[in-house]
CSV table of C-alpha atoms in Angstrom, one decimal:
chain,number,residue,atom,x,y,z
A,1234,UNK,CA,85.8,79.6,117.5
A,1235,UNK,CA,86.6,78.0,114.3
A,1236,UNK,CA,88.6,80.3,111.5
A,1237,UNK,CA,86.9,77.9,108.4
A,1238,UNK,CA,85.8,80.0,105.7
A,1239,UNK,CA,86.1,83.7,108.0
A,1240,UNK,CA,87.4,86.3,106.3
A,1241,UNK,CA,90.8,88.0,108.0
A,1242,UNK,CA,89.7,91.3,109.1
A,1243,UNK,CA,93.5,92.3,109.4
A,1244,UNK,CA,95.4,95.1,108.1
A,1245,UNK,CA,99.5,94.5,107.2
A,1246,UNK,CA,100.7,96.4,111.0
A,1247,UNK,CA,98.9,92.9,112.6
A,1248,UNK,CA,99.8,90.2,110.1
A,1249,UNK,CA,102.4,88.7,112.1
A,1250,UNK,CA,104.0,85.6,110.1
A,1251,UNK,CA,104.0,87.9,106.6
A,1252,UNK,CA,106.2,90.5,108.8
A,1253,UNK,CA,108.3,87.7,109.6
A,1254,UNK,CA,108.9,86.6,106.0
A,1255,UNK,CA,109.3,90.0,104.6
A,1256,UNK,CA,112.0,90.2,107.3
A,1257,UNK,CA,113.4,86.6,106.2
A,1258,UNK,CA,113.6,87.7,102.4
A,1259,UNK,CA,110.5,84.9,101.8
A,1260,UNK,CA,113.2,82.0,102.4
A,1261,UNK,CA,111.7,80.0,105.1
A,1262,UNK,CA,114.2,77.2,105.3
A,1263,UNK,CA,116.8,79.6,106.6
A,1264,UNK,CA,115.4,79.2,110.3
A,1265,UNK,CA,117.1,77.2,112.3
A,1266,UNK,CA,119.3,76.7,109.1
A,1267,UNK,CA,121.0,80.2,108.9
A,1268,UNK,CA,124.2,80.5,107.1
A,1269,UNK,CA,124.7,83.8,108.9
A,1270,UNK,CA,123.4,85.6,112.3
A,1271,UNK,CA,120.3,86.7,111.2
A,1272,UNK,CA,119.1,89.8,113.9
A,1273,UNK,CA,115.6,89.5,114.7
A,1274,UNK,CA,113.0,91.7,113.2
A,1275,UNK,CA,112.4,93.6,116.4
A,1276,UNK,CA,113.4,94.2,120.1
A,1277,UNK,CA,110.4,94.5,122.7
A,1278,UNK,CA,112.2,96.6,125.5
A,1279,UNK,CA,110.0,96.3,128.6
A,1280,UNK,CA,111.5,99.8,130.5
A,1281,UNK,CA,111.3,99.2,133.9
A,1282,UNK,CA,108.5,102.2,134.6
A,1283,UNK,CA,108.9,104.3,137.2
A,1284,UNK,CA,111.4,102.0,139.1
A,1285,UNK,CA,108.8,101.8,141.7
A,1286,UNK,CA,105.3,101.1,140.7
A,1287,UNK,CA,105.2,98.5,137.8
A,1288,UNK,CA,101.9,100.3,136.8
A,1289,UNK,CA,99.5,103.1,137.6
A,1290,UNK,CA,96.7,101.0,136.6
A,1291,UNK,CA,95.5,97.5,138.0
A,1292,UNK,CA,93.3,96.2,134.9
A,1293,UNK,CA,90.9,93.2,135.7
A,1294,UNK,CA,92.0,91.6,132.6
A,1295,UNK,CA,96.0,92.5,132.7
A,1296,UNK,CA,97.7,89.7,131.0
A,1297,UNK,CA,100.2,89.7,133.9
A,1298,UNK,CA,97.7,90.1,136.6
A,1299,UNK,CA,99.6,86.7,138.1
A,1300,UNK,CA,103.4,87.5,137.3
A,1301,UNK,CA,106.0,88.4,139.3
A,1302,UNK,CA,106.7,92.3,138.7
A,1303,UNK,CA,110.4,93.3,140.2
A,1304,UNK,CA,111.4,96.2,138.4
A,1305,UNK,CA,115.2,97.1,137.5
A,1306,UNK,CA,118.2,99.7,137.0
A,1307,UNK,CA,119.6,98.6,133.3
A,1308,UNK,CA,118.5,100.9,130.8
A,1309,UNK,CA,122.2,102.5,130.3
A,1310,UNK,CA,123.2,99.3,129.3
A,1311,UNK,CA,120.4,99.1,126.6
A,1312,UNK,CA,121.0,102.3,125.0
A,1313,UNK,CA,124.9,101.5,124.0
A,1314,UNK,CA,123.6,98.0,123.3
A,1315,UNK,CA,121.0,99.8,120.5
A,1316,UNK,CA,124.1,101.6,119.4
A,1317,UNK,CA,126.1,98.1,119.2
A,1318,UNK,CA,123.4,96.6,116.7
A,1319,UNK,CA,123.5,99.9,115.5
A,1320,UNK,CA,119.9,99.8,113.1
A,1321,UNK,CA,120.2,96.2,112.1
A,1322,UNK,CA,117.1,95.0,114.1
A,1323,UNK,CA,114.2,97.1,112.2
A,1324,UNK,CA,111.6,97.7,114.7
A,1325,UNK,CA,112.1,98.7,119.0
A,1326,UNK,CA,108.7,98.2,121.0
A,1327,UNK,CA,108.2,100.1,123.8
A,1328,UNK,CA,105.3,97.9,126.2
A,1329,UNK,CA,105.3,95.5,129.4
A,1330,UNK,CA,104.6,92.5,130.6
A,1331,UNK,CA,103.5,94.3,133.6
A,1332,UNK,CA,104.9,97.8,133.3
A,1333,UNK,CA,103.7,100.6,131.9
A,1334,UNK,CA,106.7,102.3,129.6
A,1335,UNK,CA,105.8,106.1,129.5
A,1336,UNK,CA,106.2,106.5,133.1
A,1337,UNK,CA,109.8,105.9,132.6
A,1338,UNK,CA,112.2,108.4,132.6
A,1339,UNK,CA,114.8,107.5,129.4
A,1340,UNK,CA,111.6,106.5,127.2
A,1341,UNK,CA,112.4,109.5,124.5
A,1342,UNK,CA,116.2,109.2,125.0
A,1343,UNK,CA,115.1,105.4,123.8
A,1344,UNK,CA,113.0,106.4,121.1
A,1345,UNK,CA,115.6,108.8,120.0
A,1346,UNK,CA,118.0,106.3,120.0
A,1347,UNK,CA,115.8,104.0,117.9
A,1348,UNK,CA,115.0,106.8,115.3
A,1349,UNK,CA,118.8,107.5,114.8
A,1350,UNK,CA,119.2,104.6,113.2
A,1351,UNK,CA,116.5,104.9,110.7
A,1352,UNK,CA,114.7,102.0,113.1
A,1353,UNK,CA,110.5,102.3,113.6
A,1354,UNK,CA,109.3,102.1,117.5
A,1355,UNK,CA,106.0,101.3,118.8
A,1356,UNK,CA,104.9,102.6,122.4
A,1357,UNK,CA,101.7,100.0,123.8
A,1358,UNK,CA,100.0,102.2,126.6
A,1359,UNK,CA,97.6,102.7,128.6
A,1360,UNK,CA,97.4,106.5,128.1
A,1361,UNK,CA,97.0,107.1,132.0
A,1362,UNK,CA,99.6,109.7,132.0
A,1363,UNK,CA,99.9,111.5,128.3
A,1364,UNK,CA,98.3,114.4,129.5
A,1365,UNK,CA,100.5,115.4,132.0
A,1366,UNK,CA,103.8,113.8,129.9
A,1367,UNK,CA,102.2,117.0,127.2
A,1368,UNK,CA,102.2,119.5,129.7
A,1369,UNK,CA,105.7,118.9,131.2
A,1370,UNK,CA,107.5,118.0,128.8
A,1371,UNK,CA,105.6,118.1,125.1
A,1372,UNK,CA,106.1,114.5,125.4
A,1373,UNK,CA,103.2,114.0,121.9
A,1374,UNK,CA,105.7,116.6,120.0
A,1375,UNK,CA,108.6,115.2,120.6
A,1376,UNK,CA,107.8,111.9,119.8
A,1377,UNK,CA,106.1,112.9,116.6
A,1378,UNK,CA,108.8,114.6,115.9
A,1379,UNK,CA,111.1,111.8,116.0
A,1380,UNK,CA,109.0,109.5,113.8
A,1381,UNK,CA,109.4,112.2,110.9
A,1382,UNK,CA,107.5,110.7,108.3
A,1383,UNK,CA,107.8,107.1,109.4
A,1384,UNK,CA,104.3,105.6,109.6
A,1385,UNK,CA,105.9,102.0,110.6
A,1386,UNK,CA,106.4,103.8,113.7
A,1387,UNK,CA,103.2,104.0,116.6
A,1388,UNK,CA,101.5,105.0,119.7
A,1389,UNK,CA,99.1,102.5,120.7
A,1390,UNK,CA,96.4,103.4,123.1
A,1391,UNK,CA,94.5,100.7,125.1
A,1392,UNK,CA,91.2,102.8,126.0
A,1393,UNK,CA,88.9,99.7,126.6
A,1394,UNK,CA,85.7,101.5,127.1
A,1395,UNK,CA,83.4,104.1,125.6
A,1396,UNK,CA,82.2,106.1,128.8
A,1397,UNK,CA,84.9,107.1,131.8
A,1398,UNK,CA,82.6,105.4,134.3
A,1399,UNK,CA,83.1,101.7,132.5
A,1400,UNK,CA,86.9,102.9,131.7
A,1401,UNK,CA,87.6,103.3,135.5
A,1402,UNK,CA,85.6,100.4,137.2
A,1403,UNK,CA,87.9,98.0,134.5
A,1404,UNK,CA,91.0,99.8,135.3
A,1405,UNK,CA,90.2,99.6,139.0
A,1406,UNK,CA,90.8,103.7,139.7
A,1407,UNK,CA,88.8,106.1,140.8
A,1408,UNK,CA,90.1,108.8,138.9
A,1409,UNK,CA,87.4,108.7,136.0
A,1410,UNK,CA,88.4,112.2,134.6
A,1411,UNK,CA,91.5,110.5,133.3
A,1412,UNK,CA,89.7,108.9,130.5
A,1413,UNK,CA,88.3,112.2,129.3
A,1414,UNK,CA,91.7,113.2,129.7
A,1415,UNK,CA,93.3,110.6,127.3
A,1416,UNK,CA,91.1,111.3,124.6
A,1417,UNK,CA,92.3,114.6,124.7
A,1418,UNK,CA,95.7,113.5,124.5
A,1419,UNK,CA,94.7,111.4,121.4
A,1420,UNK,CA,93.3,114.9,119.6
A,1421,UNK,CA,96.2,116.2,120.4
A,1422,UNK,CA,98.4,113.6,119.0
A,1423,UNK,CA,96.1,114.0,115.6
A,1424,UNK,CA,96.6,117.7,115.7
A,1425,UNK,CA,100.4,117.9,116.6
A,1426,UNK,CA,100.9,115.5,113.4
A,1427,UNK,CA,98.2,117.6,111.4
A,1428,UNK,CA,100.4,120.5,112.2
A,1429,UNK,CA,103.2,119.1,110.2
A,1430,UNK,CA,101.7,118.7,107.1
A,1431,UNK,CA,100.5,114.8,108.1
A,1432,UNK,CA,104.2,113.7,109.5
A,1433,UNK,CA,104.6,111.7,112.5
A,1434,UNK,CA,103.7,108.1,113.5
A,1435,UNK,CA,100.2,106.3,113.3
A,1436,UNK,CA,98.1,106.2,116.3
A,1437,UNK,CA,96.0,103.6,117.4
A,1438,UNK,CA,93.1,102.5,119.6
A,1439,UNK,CA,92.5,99.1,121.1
A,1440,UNK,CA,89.5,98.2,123.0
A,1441,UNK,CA,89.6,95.2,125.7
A,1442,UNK,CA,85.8,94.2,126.0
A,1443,UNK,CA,85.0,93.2,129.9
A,1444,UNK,CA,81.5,92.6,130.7
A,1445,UNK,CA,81.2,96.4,132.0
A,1446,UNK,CA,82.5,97.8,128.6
A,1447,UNK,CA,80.0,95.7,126.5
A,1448,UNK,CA,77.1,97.7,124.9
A,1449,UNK,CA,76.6,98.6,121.1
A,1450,UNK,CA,76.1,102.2,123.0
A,1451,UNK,CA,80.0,102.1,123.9
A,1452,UNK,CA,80.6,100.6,120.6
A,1453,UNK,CA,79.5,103.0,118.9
A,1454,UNK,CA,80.6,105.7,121.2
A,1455,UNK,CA,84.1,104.5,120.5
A,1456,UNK,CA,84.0,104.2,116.9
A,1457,UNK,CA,82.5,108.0,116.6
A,1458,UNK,CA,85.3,109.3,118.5
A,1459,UNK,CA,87.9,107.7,116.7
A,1460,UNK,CA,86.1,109.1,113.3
A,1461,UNK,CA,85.7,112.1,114.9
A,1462,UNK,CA,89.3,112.7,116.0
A,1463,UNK,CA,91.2,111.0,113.0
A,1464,UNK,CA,93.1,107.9,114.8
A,1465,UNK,CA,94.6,105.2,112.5
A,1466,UNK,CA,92.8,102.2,113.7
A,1467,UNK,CA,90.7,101.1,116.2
A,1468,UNK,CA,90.5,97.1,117.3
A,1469,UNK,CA,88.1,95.6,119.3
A,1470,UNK,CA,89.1,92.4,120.9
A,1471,UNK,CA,87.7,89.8,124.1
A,1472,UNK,CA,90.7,90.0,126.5
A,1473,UNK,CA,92.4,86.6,126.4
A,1474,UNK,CA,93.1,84.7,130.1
A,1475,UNK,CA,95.8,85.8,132.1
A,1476,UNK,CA,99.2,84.5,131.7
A,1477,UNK,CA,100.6,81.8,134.6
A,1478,UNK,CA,98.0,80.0,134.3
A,1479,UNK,CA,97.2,76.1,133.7
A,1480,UNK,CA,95.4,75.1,130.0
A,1481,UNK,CA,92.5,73.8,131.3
A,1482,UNK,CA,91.7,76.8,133.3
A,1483,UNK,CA,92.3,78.8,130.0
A,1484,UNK,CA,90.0,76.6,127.8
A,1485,UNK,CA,87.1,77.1,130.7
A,1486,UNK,CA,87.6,80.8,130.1
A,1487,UNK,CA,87.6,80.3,126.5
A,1488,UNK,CA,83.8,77.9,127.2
A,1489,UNK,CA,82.8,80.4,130.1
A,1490,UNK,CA,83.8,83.9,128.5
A,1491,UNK,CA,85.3,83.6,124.7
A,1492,UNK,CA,82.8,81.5,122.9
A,1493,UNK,CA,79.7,82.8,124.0
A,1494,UNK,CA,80.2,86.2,123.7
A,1495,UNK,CA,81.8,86.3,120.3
A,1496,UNK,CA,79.2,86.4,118.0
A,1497,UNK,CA,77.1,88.4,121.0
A,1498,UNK,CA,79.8,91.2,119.8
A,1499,UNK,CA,80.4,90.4,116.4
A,1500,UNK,CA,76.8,91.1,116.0
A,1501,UNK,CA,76.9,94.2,117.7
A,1502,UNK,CA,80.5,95.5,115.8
A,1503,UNK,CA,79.2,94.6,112.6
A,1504,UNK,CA,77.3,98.4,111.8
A,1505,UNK,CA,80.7,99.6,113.0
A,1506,UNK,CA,83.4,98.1,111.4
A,1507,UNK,CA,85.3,99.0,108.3
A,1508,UNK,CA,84.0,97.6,104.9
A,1509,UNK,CA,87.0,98.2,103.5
A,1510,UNK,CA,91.0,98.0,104.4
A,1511,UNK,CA,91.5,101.6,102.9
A,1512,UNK,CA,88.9,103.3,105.4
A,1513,UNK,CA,90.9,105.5,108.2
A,1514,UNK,CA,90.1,104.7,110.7
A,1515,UNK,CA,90.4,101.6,110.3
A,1516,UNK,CA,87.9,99.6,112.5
A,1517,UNK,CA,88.1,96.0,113.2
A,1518,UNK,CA,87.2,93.1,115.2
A,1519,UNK,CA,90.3,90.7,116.0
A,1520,UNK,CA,87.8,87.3,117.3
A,1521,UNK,CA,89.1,85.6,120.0
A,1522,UNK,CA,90.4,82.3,117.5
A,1523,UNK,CA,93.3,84.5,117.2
A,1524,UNK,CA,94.6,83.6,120.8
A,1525,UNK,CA,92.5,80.3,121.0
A,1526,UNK,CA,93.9,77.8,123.8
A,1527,UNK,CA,93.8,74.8,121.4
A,1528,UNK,CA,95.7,76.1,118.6
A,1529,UNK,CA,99.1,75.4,120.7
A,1530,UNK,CA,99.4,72.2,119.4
A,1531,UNK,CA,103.1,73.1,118.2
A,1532,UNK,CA,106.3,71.6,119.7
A,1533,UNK,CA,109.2,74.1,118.4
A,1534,UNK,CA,109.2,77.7,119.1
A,1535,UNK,CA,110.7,80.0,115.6
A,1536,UNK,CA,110.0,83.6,117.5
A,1537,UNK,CA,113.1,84.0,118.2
A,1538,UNK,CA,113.2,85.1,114.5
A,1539,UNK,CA,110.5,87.5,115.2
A,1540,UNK,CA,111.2,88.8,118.5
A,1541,UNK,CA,114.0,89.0,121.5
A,1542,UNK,CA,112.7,90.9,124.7
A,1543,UNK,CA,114.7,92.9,127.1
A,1544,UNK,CA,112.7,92.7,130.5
A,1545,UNK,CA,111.8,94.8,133.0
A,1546,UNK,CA,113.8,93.0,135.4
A,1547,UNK,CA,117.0,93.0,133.2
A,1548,UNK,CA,117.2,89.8,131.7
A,1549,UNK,CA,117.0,88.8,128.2
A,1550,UNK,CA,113.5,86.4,127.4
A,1551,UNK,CA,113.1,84.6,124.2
A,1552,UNK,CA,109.4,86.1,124.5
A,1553,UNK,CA,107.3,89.3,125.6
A,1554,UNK,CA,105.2,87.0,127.5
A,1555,UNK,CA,107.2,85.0,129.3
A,1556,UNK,CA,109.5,88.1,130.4
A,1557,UNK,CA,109.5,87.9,134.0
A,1558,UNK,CA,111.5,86.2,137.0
A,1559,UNK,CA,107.5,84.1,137.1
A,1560,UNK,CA,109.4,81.8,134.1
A,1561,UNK,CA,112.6,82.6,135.2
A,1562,UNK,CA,114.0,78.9,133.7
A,1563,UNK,CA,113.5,80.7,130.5
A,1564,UNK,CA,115.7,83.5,131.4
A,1565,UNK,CA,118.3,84.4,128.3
A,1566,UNK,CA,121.1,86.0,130.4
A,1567,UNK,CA,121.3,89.3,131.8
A,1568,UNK,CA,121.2,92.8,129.8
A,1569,UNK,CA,124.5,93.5,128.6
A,1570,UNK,CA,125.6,96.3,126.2
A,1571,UNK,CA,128.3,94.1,124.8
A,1572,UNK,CA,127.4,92.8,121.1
A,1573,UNK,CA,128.6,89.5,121.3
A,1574,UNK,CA,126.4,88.9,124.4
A,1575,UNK,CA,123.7,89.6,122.5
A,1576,UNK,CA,124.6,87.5,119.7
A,1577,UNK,CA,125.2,84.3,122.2
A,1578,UNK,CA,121.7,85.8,123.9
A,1579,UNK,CA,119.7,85.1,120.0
A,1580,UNK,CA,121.3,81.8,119.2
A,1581,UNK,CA,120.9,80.3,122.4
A,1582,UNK,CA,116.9,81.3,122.2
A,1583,UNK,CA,117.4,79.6,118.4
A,1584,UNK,CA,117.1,75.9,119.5
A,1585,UNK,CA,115.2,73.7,117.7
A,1586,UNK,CA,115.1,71.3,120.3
A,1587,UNK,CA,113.4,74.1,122.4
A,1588,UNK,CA,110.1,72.2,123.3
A,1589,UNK,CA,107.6,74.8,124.3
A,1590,UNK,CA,104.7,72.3,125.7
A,1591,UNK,CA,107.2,70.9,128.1
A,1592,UNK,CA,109.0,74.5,128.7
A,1593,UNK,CA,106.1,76.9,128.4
A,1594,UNK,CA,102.5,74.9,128.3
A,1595,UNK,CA,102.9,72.7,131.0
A,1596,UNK,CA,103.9,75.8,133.4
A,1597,UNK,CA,100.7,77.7,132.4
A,1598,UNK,CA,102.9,80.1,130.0
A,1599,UNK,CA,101.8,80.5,126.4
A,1600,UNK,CA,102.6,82.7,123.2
A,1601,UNK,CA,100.7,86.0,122.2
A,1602,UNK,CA,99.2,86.4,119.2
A,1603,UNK,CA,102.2,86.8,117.2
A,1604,UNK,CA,104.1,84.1,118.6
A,1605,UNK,CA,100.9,81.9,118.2
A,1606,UNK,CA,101.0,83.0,114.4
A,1607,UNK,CA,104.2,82.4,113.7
A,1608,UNK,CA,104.6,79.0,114.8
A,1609,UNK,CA,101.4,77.2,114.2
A,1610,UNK,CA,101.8,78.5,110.5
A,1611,UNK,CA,105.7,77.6,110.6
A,1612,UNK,CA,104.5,74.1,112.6
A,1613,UNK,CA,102.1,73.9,109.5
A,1614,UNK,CA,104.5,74.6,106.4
A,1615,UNK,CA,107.1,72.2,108.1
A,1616,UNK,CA,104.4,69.4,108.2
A,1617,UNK,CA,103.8,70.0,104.5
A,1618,UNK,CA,107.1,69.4,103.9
């Protein structure tokens, strides 16, 4: 899965590390060397669904298939911290380790919250229950009309397949209508914003290949749709392994699963993707050297810069991946509303002592893409150096 010489098929929304440096004003020796508190450049809130069912869904390839999932009662707290920090952390991400965020109850009080302050939000889900969210509540409208004109802000859709038959056998439900019914929900989404004169967020489609999903007749399926009903972007990816899990049983994934099937896909994407980064939608294919197992070769951990997560079971984590009582000895403190809490919460996750082989590699917890980015090519600069 080498990256020599291959071209980066990614737009600016998943170029992680030039995010970070935009954030950072391009100064680079200001982490772990700030002058002043420097807030991160987002919050990923992990609402605690339902407060009963982490998920509707049980996805073979769930990142969190292995964690711990306790859900809890803090999301009061959260809001009058967002008005404490009051807009100075840019971007508020709605998603879950192992929760599902529309189900909860105070997700548009939070994205109204987040849109007061002239802040962007992002909302990673599943799409299981947009349809009836639309009908009870005109859930797509009123999230469209809080994003205003603000294409920063997103709903992310992780369909995964291009027929409902494949789409429920990998989401382990028997309710195959449902996938019929979220593409619905997506033409809906297109028209609401179409409505208003092209204002609202961006919408977007990710596609998990699993062995039942793989076919260029799915592909292509897929693609047409997206075309057809005007999303943003649509990327097509091989799940990575599950979290909580030891490196070498990753890297057999990778030899089992990753490597062979990449250019098995690649090959079949190629008719399909876009030929240029201006096409809407735009259609990629995000190879698996992104997430590869032997690119964590790094021994200090700078995401704290990027990212702070408030998780689902009311702690603080210094990472969406690690957010659950699973790695509780990387627990931050609990949710508080209080600002200075929060600031004690950043700078203690802001050590460059911090050894994440030792505190995250050797206990079978690793970084997600954008952590990966941001420190091998922060590892790399500082080597340079």
């Amino acid at each position: 899965m080498s990256n020599t010489k291959r071209e980066d098929p990614r737009i600016d929304e998943y170029k992680y590390f030039k995010q970070l440096m935009e954030h950072l004003n391009h100064d680079v020796d200001v982490i772990f060397n700030e002058k002043e508190f420097i807030f991160p450049k987002q919050l990923e809130i992990h609402l605690p669904s339902d407060h009963l069912n982490p998920c509707p869904l049980r996805c073979s390839y769930c990142a969190g298939a292995l964690y711990e999932k306790p859900l809890g009662r803090w999301e009061m707290k959260a809001l009058h911290l967002l008005d404490a920090i009051g807009g100075r952390v840019p971007q508020h991400i709605y998603g879950g380790a192992y929760t599902e965020p529309i189900t909860n109850p105070y997700l548009t009080t939070f994205i109204a919250k987040t849109r007061e302050y002239g802040n962007s939000f992002g909302i990673h889900t599943s799409g299981f229950f947009l349809k009836e969210l639309q009908a009870t509540t005109k859930f797509l409208n009123e999230i469209n009309t809080l994003a205003d004109n603000d294409r920063k802000s997103y709903l992310q859709v992780s369909l995964d397949a291009g027929v409902s038959w494949s789409w429920a056998k990998v989401k382990r439900t028997n309710k195959k209508h449902v996938f019929w019914e979220i593409i619905d929900s997506l033409r809906e989404a297109v028209e609401i914003r179409e409505r208003r004169g092209g204002k609202g967020h961006s919408i977007r489609l990710g596609y998990l290949i699993e062995e039942e999903t793989a076919s260029p007749e799915q592909f292509a399926i897929i693609s047409n749709l997206a075309k057809e009903i005007g999303v943003d972007s649509l990327r097509f990816s091989i799940p990575f392994a599950h979290y909580n899990q030891s490196f070498s049983k990753v890297r057999e994934y990778k030899n089992k699963v990753e490597i062979p099937q990449e250019k098995i896909y690649e090959k079949w994407l190629e008719p399909l993707v876009s030929k240029s980064k201006e096409e809407k939608p735009y259609i990629f294919w995000n190879y698996p050297w992104f997430t590869d197992i032997d690119r964590f070769t790094f021994n200090q951990c700078i995401y704290s810069y990027f990212q702070i997560t408030l998780g689902a079971d009311g702690y603080y984590y210094p990472c969406s991946t690690v957010a659950t009582p699973t790695a509780s000895h990387l627990r931050l403190g609990l949710i508080s509303s209080e600002i200075d809490d929060f600031f004690e919460i950043v700078k203690k996750a802001r050590n460059p002592e911090f050894d994440p082989r030792s505190m995250c590699f050797d206990k079978g917890l690793r970084c997600n893409r954008m952590g990966l980015e941001c420190n091998t090519i922060y590892s790399s600069l500082k080597n340079e150096t």
